[in-house]
Amino acid sequence: MSRAEKLYHFLIVGLLLVTLAAPLLATLLYALSTQWSDTILPQGFTLEWFTTLWRDPRFLTALGHSLLVCAGALAFSLVLVLPTMFVIAYYYPKLDAVMNVLILMPFAVPPVVSSVGLLQLYSSSPLMLTGTPWILIGCYFTIALPFIYRAIANNMQAINLKELMDAAHLLGANTWQAALLVIVPNLRSGMFIAVLLSFSFLIGEFVFANLLVGTRYETLQVYLFNMRNGSGHFTSALVIAYFAVVLLVTWLANALNPQRGSP
């Protein structure tokens, strides 16, 4: 590659990064400004909006609710989906075509439409789940399912599951020992990608949280919606805090990834 081509690629990547970062930087600048209405640049800078936000117990509660619901939905998804995928891949590989159709069903029904049906089903006895985090965990499971299934299925195809299982059997392991001690460790990269991708969608989910739970179990997106009529500086600080939380979780996940830095 010539020097001119390298410079061209560098400029293209730089322009793309600036384009993607510009809205976030503008939001950050507005969150740090004391007043910015009739001038090109802010008239002053302050941390007041961020300190007000992080001292607000309602914001901290909403943030905790969002993290708990996302963690619960992801844990439930992995516990349920991983054994199912192993059984399908090892014993019934022909069912993979059926699963590929089923995992697309959550995208076929809009959340607004499914929320109406869920309100009808779970607003009365014997299962009164509306207004509780349990109904959100179930809904978030359906959102995360396509990403988790597809990422782990691709990883299973890459590791050649049947040959690994046959080798483990030859060494004296039974089927479930081989699955837990051989297959699962080789699926860590797929699970890692699935969890991060699903978390980025779940933490920003609004329709289910607003219609099924609302302020009875306020999540971060519902809190952001309810504060929309307040100060624009405060709302901007809230958006930056939301982005910072997602960035921090992603960084922690990368730091804890056992395959980080492996060839």
PDB file of C-alpha atoms in Angstrom:
ATOM      1  CA  MET A   1       0.000   0.000   0.000  1.00  0.00           C
ATOM      2  CA  SER A   2       1.427   3.363  -1.047  1.00  0.00           C
ATOM      3  CA  ARG A   3       1.806   6.354   1.238  1.00  0.00           C
ATOM      4  CA  ALA A   4      -0.981   8.205  -0.582  1.00  0.00           C
ATOM      5  CA  GLU A   5      -3.375   5.294  -0.065  1.00  0.00           C
ATOM      6  CA  LYS A   6      -2.515   5.139   3.634  1.00  0.00           C
ATOM      7  CA  LEU A   7      -3.166   8.859   3.985  1.00  0.00           C
ATOM      8  CA  TYR A   8      -6.471   8.492   2.123  1.00  0.00           C
ATOM      9  CA  HIS A   9      -7.588   5.642   4.403  1.00  0.00           C
ATOM     10  CA  PHE A  10      -6.520   7.615   7.472  1.00  0.00           C
ATOM     11  CA  LEU A  11      -8.591  10.612   6.347  1.00  0.00           C
ATOM     12  CA  ILE A  12     -11.646   8.445   5.664  1.00  0.00           C
ATOM     13  CA  VAL A  13     -11.442   6.783   9.091  1.00  0.00           C
ATOM     14  CA  GLY A  14     -10.836  10.150  10.768  1.00  0.00           C
ATOM     15  CA  LEU A  15     -13.823  11.710   9.028  1.00  0.00           C
ATOM     16  CA  LEU A  16     -16.009   8.774  10.049  1.00  0.00           C
ATOM     17  CA  LEU A  17     -14.914   9.046  13.690  1.00  0.00           C
ATOM     18  CA  VAL A  18     -15.536  12.801  13.748  1.00  0.00           C
ATOM     19  CA  THR A  19     -18.981  12.321  12.209  1.00  0.00           C
ATOM     20  CA  LEU A  20     -19.925   9.700  14.791  1.00  0.00           C
ATOM     21  CA  ALA A  21     -18.471  11.606  17.744  1.00  0.00           C
ATOM     22  CA  ALA A  22     -19.784  15.072  16.850  1.00  0.00           C
ATOM     23  CA  PRO A  23     -23.321  14.628  18.294  1.00  0.00           C
ATOM     24  CA  LEU A  24     -21.926  13.137  21.500  1.00  0.00           C
ATOM     25  CA  LEU A  25     -19.364  15.928  21.890  1.00  0.00           C
ATOM     26  CA  ALA A  26     -22.050  18.570  21.295  1.00  0.00           C
ATOM     27  CA  THR A  27     -24.250  16.951  23.943  1.00  0.00           C
ATOM     28  CA  LEU A  28     -21.349  16.858  26.390  1.00  0.00           C
ATOM     29  CA  LEU A  29     -20.558  20.510  25.715  1.00  0.00           C
ATOM     30  CA  TYR A  30     -24.183  21.489  26.315  1.00  0.00           C
ATOM     31  CA  ALA A  31     -24.268  19.463  29.552  1.00  0.00           C
ATOM     32  CA  LEU A  32     -21.182  21.341  30.786  1.00  0.00           C
ATOM     33  CA  SER A  33     -22.421  24.804  29.829  1.00  0.00           C
ATOM     34  CA  THR A  34     -24.066  27.283  32.170  1.00  0.00           C
ATOM     35  CA  GLN A  35     -25.984  28.941  29.350  1.00  0.00           C
ATOM     36  CA  TRP A  36     -25.923  28.403  25.598  1.00  0.00           C
ATOM     37  CA  SER A  37     -28.749  29.930  23.651  1.00  0.00           C
ATOM     38  CA  ASP A  38     -27.863  32.985  21.526  1.00  0.00           C
ATOM     39  CA  THR A  39     -24.108  32.578  21.132  1.00  0.00           C
ATOM     40  CA  ILE A  40     -21.890  30.318  19.041  1.00  0.00           C
ATOM     41  CA  LEU A  41     -19.985  29.048  22.077  1.00  0.00           C
ATOM     42  CA  PRO A  42     -21.247  28.446  25.639  1.00  0.00           C
ATOM     43  CA  GLN A  43     -21.146  31.471  27.934  1.00  0.00           C
ATOM     44  CA  GLY A  44     -19.617  29.441  30.766  1.00  0.00           C
ATOM     45  CA  PHE A  45     -18.906  25.955  32.014  1.00  0.00           C
ATOM     46  CA  THR A  46     -20.034  24.110  35.134  1.00  0.00           C
ATOM     47  CA  LEU A  47     -20.356  20.620  36.617  1.00  0.00           C
ATOM     48  CA  GLU A  48     -23.598  21.527  38.360  1.00  0.00           C
ATOM     49  CA  TRP A  49     -25.801  19.438  36.076  1.00  0.00           C
ATOM     50  CA  PHE A  50     -23.698  16.302  36.544  1.00  0.00           C
ATOM     51  CA  THR A  51     -23.524  16.699  40.327  1.00  0.00           C
ATOM     52  CA  THR A  52     -27.287  17.255  40.454  1.00  0.00           C
ATOM     53  CA  LEU A  53     -27.851  14.148  38.370  1.00  0.00           C
ATOM     54  CA  TRP A  54     -25.602  11.827  40.382  1.00  0.00           C
ATOM     55  CA  ARG A  55     -27.083  13.100  43.648  1.00  0.00           C
ATOM     56  CA  ASP A  56     -30.611  12.372  42.471  1.00  0.00           C
ATOM     57  CA  PRO A  57     -31.774   9.161  44.227  1.00  0.00           C
ATOM     58  CA  ARG A  58     -34.429   8.649  41.557  1.00  0.00           C
ATOM     59  CA  PHE A  59     -31.745   8.494  38.842  1.00  0.00           C
ATOM     60  CA  LEU A  60     -29.603   6.080  40.868  1.00  0.00           C
ATOM     61  CA  THR A  61     -32.636   3.872  41.488  1.00  0.00           C
ATOM     62  CA  ALA A  62     -33.564   3.866  37.787  1.00  0.00           C
ATOM     63  CA  LEU A  63     -29.986   3.022  36.846  1.00  0.00           C
ATOM     64  CA  GLY A  64     -29.936   0.141  39.324  1.00  0.00           C
ATOM     65  CA  HIS A  65     -33.274  -1.129  37.994  1.00  0.00           C
ATOM     66  CA  SER A  66     -31.980  -1.123  34.406  1.00  0.00           C
ATOM     67  CA  LEU A  67     -28.776  -2.957  35.299  1.00  0.00           C
ATOM     68  CA  LEU A  68     -30.624  -5.551  37.400  1.00  0.00           C
ATOM     69  CA  VAL A  69     -33.229  -6.264  34.735  1.00  0.00           C
ATOM     70  CA  CYS A  70     -30.599  -6.519  31.980  1.00  0.00           C
ATOM     71  CA  ALA A  71     -28.413  -8.810  34.093  1.00  0.00           C
ATOM     72  CA  GLY A  72     -31.394 -10.994  35.014  1.00  0.00           C
ATOM     73  CA  ALA A  73     -32.572 -11.286  31.414  1.00  0.00           C
ATOM     74  CA  LEU A  74     -29.080 -12.145  30.136  1.00  0.00           C
ATOM     75  CA  ALA A  75     -28.467 -14.711  32.875  1.00  0.00           C
ATOM     76  CA  PHE A  76     -31.864 -16.319  32.223  1.00  0.00           C
ATOM     77  CA  SER A  77     -31.172 -16.344  28.475  1.00  0.00           C
ATOM     78  CA  LEU A  78     -27.789 -18.051  28.813  1.00  0.00           C
ATOM     79  CA  VAL A  79     -29.046 -20.632  31.319  1.00  0.00           C
ATOM     80  CA  LEU A  80     -31.982 -21.549  29.093  1.00  0.00           C
ATOM     81  CA  VAL A  81     -30.536 -21.136  25.610  1.00  0.00           C
ATOM     82  CA  LEU A  82     -27.088 -22.694  26.012  1.00  0.00           C
ATOM     83  CA  PRO A  83     -28.248 -26.241  26.974  1.00  0.00           C
ATOM     84  CA  THR A  84     -30.978 -26.074  24.325  1.00  0.00           C
ATOM     85  CA  MET A  85     -28.465 -25.124  21.649  1.00  0.00           C
ATOM     86  CA  PHE A  86     -26.117 -27.927  22.686  1.00  0.00           C
ATOM     87  CA  VAL A  87     -28.901 -30.527  22.447  1.00  0.00           C
ATOM     88  CA  ILE A  88     -29.961 -29.230  19.033  1.00  0.00           C
ATOM     89  CA  ALA A  89     -26.406 -29.019  17.663  1.00  0.00           C
ATOM     90  CA  TYR A  90     -25.334 -32.443  18.947  1.00  0.00           C
ATOM     91  CA  TYR A  91     -28.480 -34.572  18.817  1.00  0.00           C
ATOM     92  CA  TYR A  92     -30.947 -32.851  16.450  1.00  0.00           C
ATOM     93  CA  PRO A  93     -29.006 -30.646  13.977  1.00  0.00           C
ATOM     94  CA  LYS A  94     -31.975 -30.537  11.597  1.00  0.00           C
ATOM     95  CA  LEU A  95     -33.898 -28.468  14.155  1.00  0.00           C
ATOM     96  CA  ASP A  96     -31.498 -25.590  13.596  1.00  0.00           C
ATOM     97  CA  ALA A  97     -33.550 -24.509  10.571  1.00  0.00           C
ATOM     98  CA  VAL A  98     -36.665 -24.383  12.756  1.00  0.00           C
ATOM     99  CA  MET A  99     -34.839 -22.351  15.413  1.00  0.00           C
ATOM    100  CA  ASN A 100     -33.639 -19.879  12.792  1.00  0.00           C
ATOM    101  CA  VAL A 101     -37.293 -19.150  12.029  1.00  0.00           C
ATOM    102  CA  LEU A 102     -38.380 -19.001  15.675  1.00  0.00           C
ATOM    103  CA  ILE A 103     -35.695 -16.532  16.728  1.00  0.00           C
ATOM    104  CA  LEU A 104     -36.928 -14.083  14.092  1.00  0.00           C
ATOM    105  CA  MET A 105     -40.434 -13.981  15.547  1.00  0.00           C
ATOM    106  CA  PRO A 106     -39.627 -11.245  18.124  1.00  0.00           C
ATOM    107  CA  PHE A 107     -38.773  -8.953  15.196  1.00  0.00           C
ATOM    108  CA  ALA A 108     -42.008  -9.826  13.379  1.00  0.00           C
ATOM    109  CA  VAL A 109     -44.270  -8.467  16.138  1.00  0.00           C
ATOM    110  CA  PRO A 110     -43.739  -4.795  17.098  1.00  0.00           C
ATOM    111  CA  PRO A 111     -43.248  -4.212  20.856  1.00  0.00           C
ATOM    112  CA  VAL A 112     -46.312  -1.928  20.974  1.00  0.00           C
ATOM    113  CA  VAL A 113     -48.519  -4.718  19.631  1.00  0.00           C
ATOM    114  CA  SER A 114     -47.097  -7.428  21.899  1.00  0.00           C
ATOM    115  CA  SER A 115     -47.356  -5.100  24.908  1.00  0.00           C
ATOM    116  CA  VAL A 116     -51.137  -4.893  24.463  1.00  0.00           C
ATOM    117  CA  GLY A 117     -51.422  -8.675  24.560  1.00  0.00           C
ATOM    118  CA  LEU A 118     -49.115  -8.930  27.563  1.00  0.00           C
ATOM    119  CA  LEU A 119     -51.183  -6.349  29.444  1.00  0.00           C
ATOM    120  CA  GLN A 120     -54.277  -8.456  28.804  1.00  0.00           C
ATOM    121  CA  LEU A 121     -52.589 -11.645  29.983  1.00  0.00           C
ATOM    122  CA  TYR A 122     -50.666 -10.482  33.029  1.00  0.00           C
ATOM    123  CA  SER A 123     -52.804  -7.726  34.550  1.00  0.00           C
ATOM    124  CA  SER A 124     -55.069 -10.064  36.507  1.00  0.00           C
ATOM    125  CA  SER A 125     -54.930 -13.306  38.487  1.00  0.00           C
ATOM    126  CA  PRO A 126     -53.317 -15.782  38.613  1.00  0.00           C
ATOM    127  CA  LEU A 127     -50.205 -14.098  37.137  1.00  0.00           C
ATOM    128  CA  MET A 128     -50.218 -10.379  37.918  1.00  0.00           C
ATOM    129  CA  LEU A 129     -46.813  -9.437  36.560  1.00  0.00           C
ATOM    130  CA  THR A 130     -47.410  -5.979  35.096  1.00  0.00           C
ATOM    131  CA  GLY A 131     -45.591  -3.326  37.050  1.00  0.00           C
ATOM    132  CA  THR A 132     -42.928  -5.804  38.224  1.00  0.00           C
ATOM    133  CA  PRO A 133     -39.417  -6.480  36.911  1.00  0.00           C
ATOM    134  CA  TRP A 134     -40.350 -10.102  36.166  1.00  0.00           C
ATOM    135  CA  ILE A 135     -42.383  -9.205  33.101  1.00  0.00           C
ATOM    136  CA  LEU A 136     -39.504  -7.058  31.842  1.00  0.00           C
ATOM    137  CA  ILE A 137     -37.053  -9.939  32.260  1.00  0.00           C
ATOM    138  CA  GLY A 138     -39.354 -12.145  30.180  1.00  0.00           C
ATOM    139  CA  CYS A 139     -39.720  -9.499  27.466  1.00  0.00           C
ATOM    140  CA  TYR A 140     -36.017  -8.763  27.421  1.00  0.00           C
ATOM    141  CA  PHE A 141     -35.372 -12.480  27.017  1.00  0.00           C
ATOM    142  CA  THR A 142     -37.246 -12.388  23.702  1.00  0.00           C
ATOM    143  CA  ILE A 143     -35.182  -9.377  22.608  1.00  0.00           C
ATOM    144  CA  ALA A 144     -31.857 -10.970  23.530  1.00  0.00           C
ATOM    145  CA  LEU A 145     -32.702 -14.439  22.161  1.00  0.00           C
ATOM    146  CA  PRO A 146     -31.889 -13.771  18.466  1.00  0.00           C
ATOM    147  CA  PHE A 147     -28.513 -12.196  19.260  1.00  0.00           C
ATOM    148  CA  ILE A 148     -27.516 -14.847  21.790  1.00  0.00           C
ATOM    149  CA  TYR A 149     -28.615 -17.761  19.634  1.00  0.00           C
ATOM    150  CA  ARG A 150     -26.955 -16.517  16.445  1.00  0.00           C
ATOM    151  CA  ALA A 151     -23.639 -15.584  18.084  1.00  0.00           C
ATOM    152  CA  ILE A 152     -23.312 -18.881  19.969  1.00  0.00           C
ATOM    153  CA  ALA A 153     -24.507 -20.935  16.979  1.00  0.00           C
ATOM    154  CA  ASN A 154     -21.762 -19.422  14.819  1.00  0.00           C
ATOM    155  CA  ASN A 155     -19.223 -20.198  17.539  1.00  0.00           C
ATOM    156  CA  MET A 156     -20.453 -23.816  17.762  1.00  0.00           C
ATOM    157  CA  GLN A 157     -19.995 -24.253  14.026  1.00  0.00           C
ATOM    158  CA  ALA A 158     -16.471 -22.842  14.243  1.00  0.00           C
ATOM    159  CA  ILE A 159     -15.246 -25.213  16.978  1.00  0.00           C
ATOM    160  CA  ASN A 160     -16.480 -28.417  15.276  1.00  0.00           C
ATOM    161  CA  LEU A 161     -18.605 -29.613  18.199  1.00  0.00           C
ATOM    162  CA  LYS A 162     -18.992 -33.241  17.169  1.00  0.00           C
ATOM    163  CA  GLU A 163     -15.260 -33.876  16.872  1.00  0.00           C
ATOM    164  CA  LEU A 164     -14.600 -32.292  20.273  1.00  0.00           C
ATOM    165  CA  MET A 165     -17.325 -34.419  21.849  1.00  0.00           C
ATOM    166  CA  ASP A 166     -15.971 -37.614  20.251  1.00  0.00           C
ATOM    167  CA  ALA A 167     -12.472 -36.804  21.505  1.00  0.00           C
ATOM    168  CA  ALA A 168     -13.785 -36.193  25.029  1.00  0.00           C
ATOM    169  CA  HIS A 169     -15.692 -39.502  24.943  1.00  0.00           C
ATOM    170  CA  LEU A 170     -12.532 -41.328  23.916  1.00  0.00           C
ATOM    171  CA  LEU A 171     -10.796 -39.867  26.979  1.00  0.00           C
ATOM    172  CA  GLY A 172     -13.510 -41.235  29.274  1.00  0.00           C
ATOM    173  CA  ALA A 173     -15.802 -38.254  29.783  1.00  0.00           C
ATOM    174  CA  ASN A 174     -19.557 -38.657  29.581  1.00  0.00           C
ATOM    175  CA  THR A 175     -21.685 -36.357  27.437  1.00  0.00           C
ATOM    176  CA  TRP A 176     -22.469 -33.713  30.066  1.00  0.00           C
ATOM    177  CA  GLN A 177     -18.932 -33.660  31.425  1.00  0.00           C
ATOM    178  CA  ALA A 178     -17.674 -33.077  27.912  1.00  0.00           C
ATOM    179  CA  ALA A 179     -20.247 -30.333  27.381  1.00  0.00           C
ATOM    180  CA  LEU A 180     -19.347 -28.481  30.593  1.00  0.00           C
ATOM    181  CA  LEU A 181     -15.577 -28.971  30.572  1.00  0.00           C
ATOM    182  CA  VAL A 182     -14.813 -28.918  26.847  1.00  0.00           C
ATOM    183  CA  ILE A 183     -17.588 -27.246  24.854  1.00  0.00           C
ATOM    184  CA  VAL A 184     -18.565 -24.368  27.177  1.00  0.00           C
ATOM    185  CA  PRO A 185     -14.974 -23.059  27.584  1.00  0.00           C
ATOM    186  CA  ASN A 186     -14.641 -23.011  23.794  1.00  0.00           C
ATOM    187  CA  LEU A 187     -17.832 -20.949  23.499  1.00  0.00           C
ATOM    188  CA  ARG A 188     -16.609 -18.083  25.701  1.00  0.00           C
ATOM    189  CA  SER A 189     -15.931 -15.759  22.790  1.00  0.00           C
ATOM    190  CA  GLY A 190     -19.402 -16.349  21.342  1.00  0.00           C
ATOM    191  CA  MET A 191     -21.063 -15.836  24.724  1.00  0.00           C
ATOM    192  CA  PHE A 192     -19.019 -12.692  25.308  1.00  0.00           C
ATOM    193  CA  ILE A 193     -20.126 -11.176  21.992  1.00  0.00           C
ATOM    194  CA  ALA A 194     -23.732 -12.250  22.583  1.00  0.00           C
ATOM    195  CA  VAL A 195     -23.873 -10.680  26.054  1.00  0.00           C
ATOM    196  CA  LEU A 196     -22.338  -7.375  24.976  1.00  0.00           C
ATOM    197  CA  LEU A 197     -24.556  -7.082  21.906  1.00  0.00           C
ATOM    198  CA  SER A 198     -27.683  -7.966  23.866  1.00  0.00           C
ATOM    199  CA  PHE A 199     -26.823  -5.607  26.725  1.00  0.00           C
ATOM    200  CA  SER A 200     -26.423  -2.679  24.340  1.00  0.00           C
ATOM    201  CA  PHE A 201     -29.970  -3.293  23.080  1.00  0.00           C
ATOM    202  CA  LEU A 202     -31.585  -4.034  26.437  1.00  0.00           C
ATOM    203  CA  ILE A 203     -30.189  -1.029  28.316  1.00  0.00           C
ATOM    204  CA  GLY A 204     -31.769   1.230  25.704  1.00  0.00           C
ATOM    205  CA  GLU A 205     -35.151  -0.521  25.501  1.00  0.00           C
ATOM    206  CA  PHE A 206     -38.071   1.829  26.163  1.00  0.00           C
ATOM    207  CA  VAL A 207     -41.391   0.540  24.797  1.00  0.00           C
ATOM    208  CA  PHE A 208     -41.794  -2.544  27.010  1.00  0.00           C
ATOM    209  CA  ALA A 209     -40.488  -0.708  30.074  1.00  0.00           C
ATOM    210  CA  ASN A 210     -42.820   2.239  29.602  1.00  0.00           C
ATOM    211  CA  LEU A 211     -45.995   0.333  28.728  1.00  0.00           C
ATOM    212  CA  LEU A 212     -45.676  -2.680  31.030  1.00  0.00           C
ATOM    213  CA  VAL A 213     -43.967  -1.169  34.080  1.00  0.00           C
ATOM    214  CA  GLY A 214     -43.743   2.614  33.810  1.00  0.00           C
ATOM    215  CA  THR A 215     -42.867   4.449  37.006  1.00  0.00           C
ATOM    216  CA  ARG A 216     -43.731   1.448  39.199  1.00  0.00           C
ATOM    217  CA  TYR A 217     -40.293   0.038  38.379  1.00  0.00           C
ATOM    218  CA  GLU A 218     -38.676   2.953  36.621  1.00  0.00           C
ATOM    219  CA  THR A 219     -35.779   2.114  34.341  1.00  0.00           C
ATOM    220  CA  LEU A 220     -33.180   4.476  32.921  1.00  0.00           C
ATOM    221  CA  GLN A 221     -34.996   5.045  29.627  1.00  0.00           C
ATOM    222  CA  VAL A 222     -38.316   5.683  31.376  1.00  0.00           C
ATOM    223  CA  TYR A 223     -36.573   8.125  33.713  1.00  0.00           C
ATOM    224  CA  LEU A 224     -35.085   9.922  30.697  1.00  0.00           C
ATOM    225  CA  PHE A 225     -38.538  10.119  29.116  1.00  0.00           C
ATOM    226  CA  ASN A 226     -40.116  11.475  32.301  1.00  0.00           C
ATOM    227  CA  MET A 227     -37.450  14.176  32.610  1.00  0.00           C
ATOM    228  CA  ARG A 228     -37.875  15.388  29.016  1.00  0.00           C
ATOM    229  CA  ASN A 229     -39.692  18.586  30.066  1.00  0.00           C
ATOM    230  CA  GLY A 230     -36.947  19.622  32.491  1.00  0.00           C
ATOM    231  CA  SER A 231     -33.737  21.500  31.825  1.00  0.00           C
ATOM    232  CA  GLY A 232     -32.028  20.694  28.549  1.00  0.00           C
ATOM    233  CA  HIS A 233     -28.665  20.847  30.316  1.00  0.00           C
ATOM    234  CA  PHE A 234     -29.825  18.250  32.834  1.00  0.00           C
ATOM    235  CA  THR A 235     -31.178  15.994  30.076  1.00  0.00           C
ATOM    236  CA  SER A 236     -27.886  16.272  28.192  1.00  0.00           C
ATOM    237  CA  ALA A 237     -25.991  15.316  31.346  1.00  0.00           C
ATOM    238  CA  LEU A 238     -28.307  12.325  31.671  1.00  0.00           C
ATOM    239  CA  VAL A 239     -27.583  11.210  28.092  1.00  0.00           C
ATOM    240  CA  ILE A 240     -23.827  11.493  28.689  1.00  0.00           C
ATOM    241  CA  ALA A 241     -24.154   9.540  31.951  1.00  0.00           C
ATOM    242  CA  TYR A 242     -26.094   6.824  30.098  1.00  0.00           C
ATOM    243  CA  PHE A 243     -23.362   6.610  27.460  1.00  0.00           C
ATOM    244  CA  ALA A 244     -20.670   6.520  30.166  1.00  0.00           C
ATOM    245  CA  VAL A 245     -22.406   3.619  31.936  1.00  0.00           C
ATOM    246  CA  VAL A 246     -22.592   1.592  28.712  1.00  0.00           C
ATOM    247  CA  LEU A 247     -18.952   2.398  27.958  1.00  0.00           C
ATOM    248  CA  LEU A 248     -17.890   1.400  31.475  1.00  0.00           C
ATOM    249  CA  VAL A 249     -19.759  -1.913  31.324  1.00  0.00           C
ATOM    250  CA  THR A 250     -18.207  -2.655  27.930  1.00  0.00           C
ATOM    251  CA  TRP A 251     -14.729  -1.828  29.215  1.00  0.00           C
ATOM    252  CA  LEU A 252     -15.192  -4.015  32.295  1.00  0.00           C
ATOM    253  CA  ALA A 253     -16.431  -6.885  30.145  1.00  0.00           C
ATOM    254  CA  ASN A 254     -13.389  -6.563  27.890  1.00  0.00           C
ATOM    255  CA  ALA A 255     -11.077  -6.435  30.903  1.00  0.00           C
ATOM    256  CA  LEU A 256     -12.646  -9.561  32.398  1.00  0.00           C
ATOM    257  CA  ASN A 257     -12.748 -11.450  29.113  1.00  0.00           C
ATOM    258  CA  PRO A 258     -10.453 -14.498  29.571  1.00  0.00           C
ATOM    259  CA  GLN A 259      -9.585 -14.513  25.890  1.00  0.00           C
ATOM    260  CA  ARG A 260      -8.601 -10.841  25.783  1.00  0.00           C
ATOM    261  CA  GLY A 261      -5.299 -10.493  24.080  1.00  0.00           C
ATOM    262  CA  SER A 262      -5.142 -14.124  22.974  1.00  0.00           C
ATOM    263  CA  PRO A 263      -4.077 -14.748  19.374  1.00  0.00           C
TER     264      PRO A 263
END
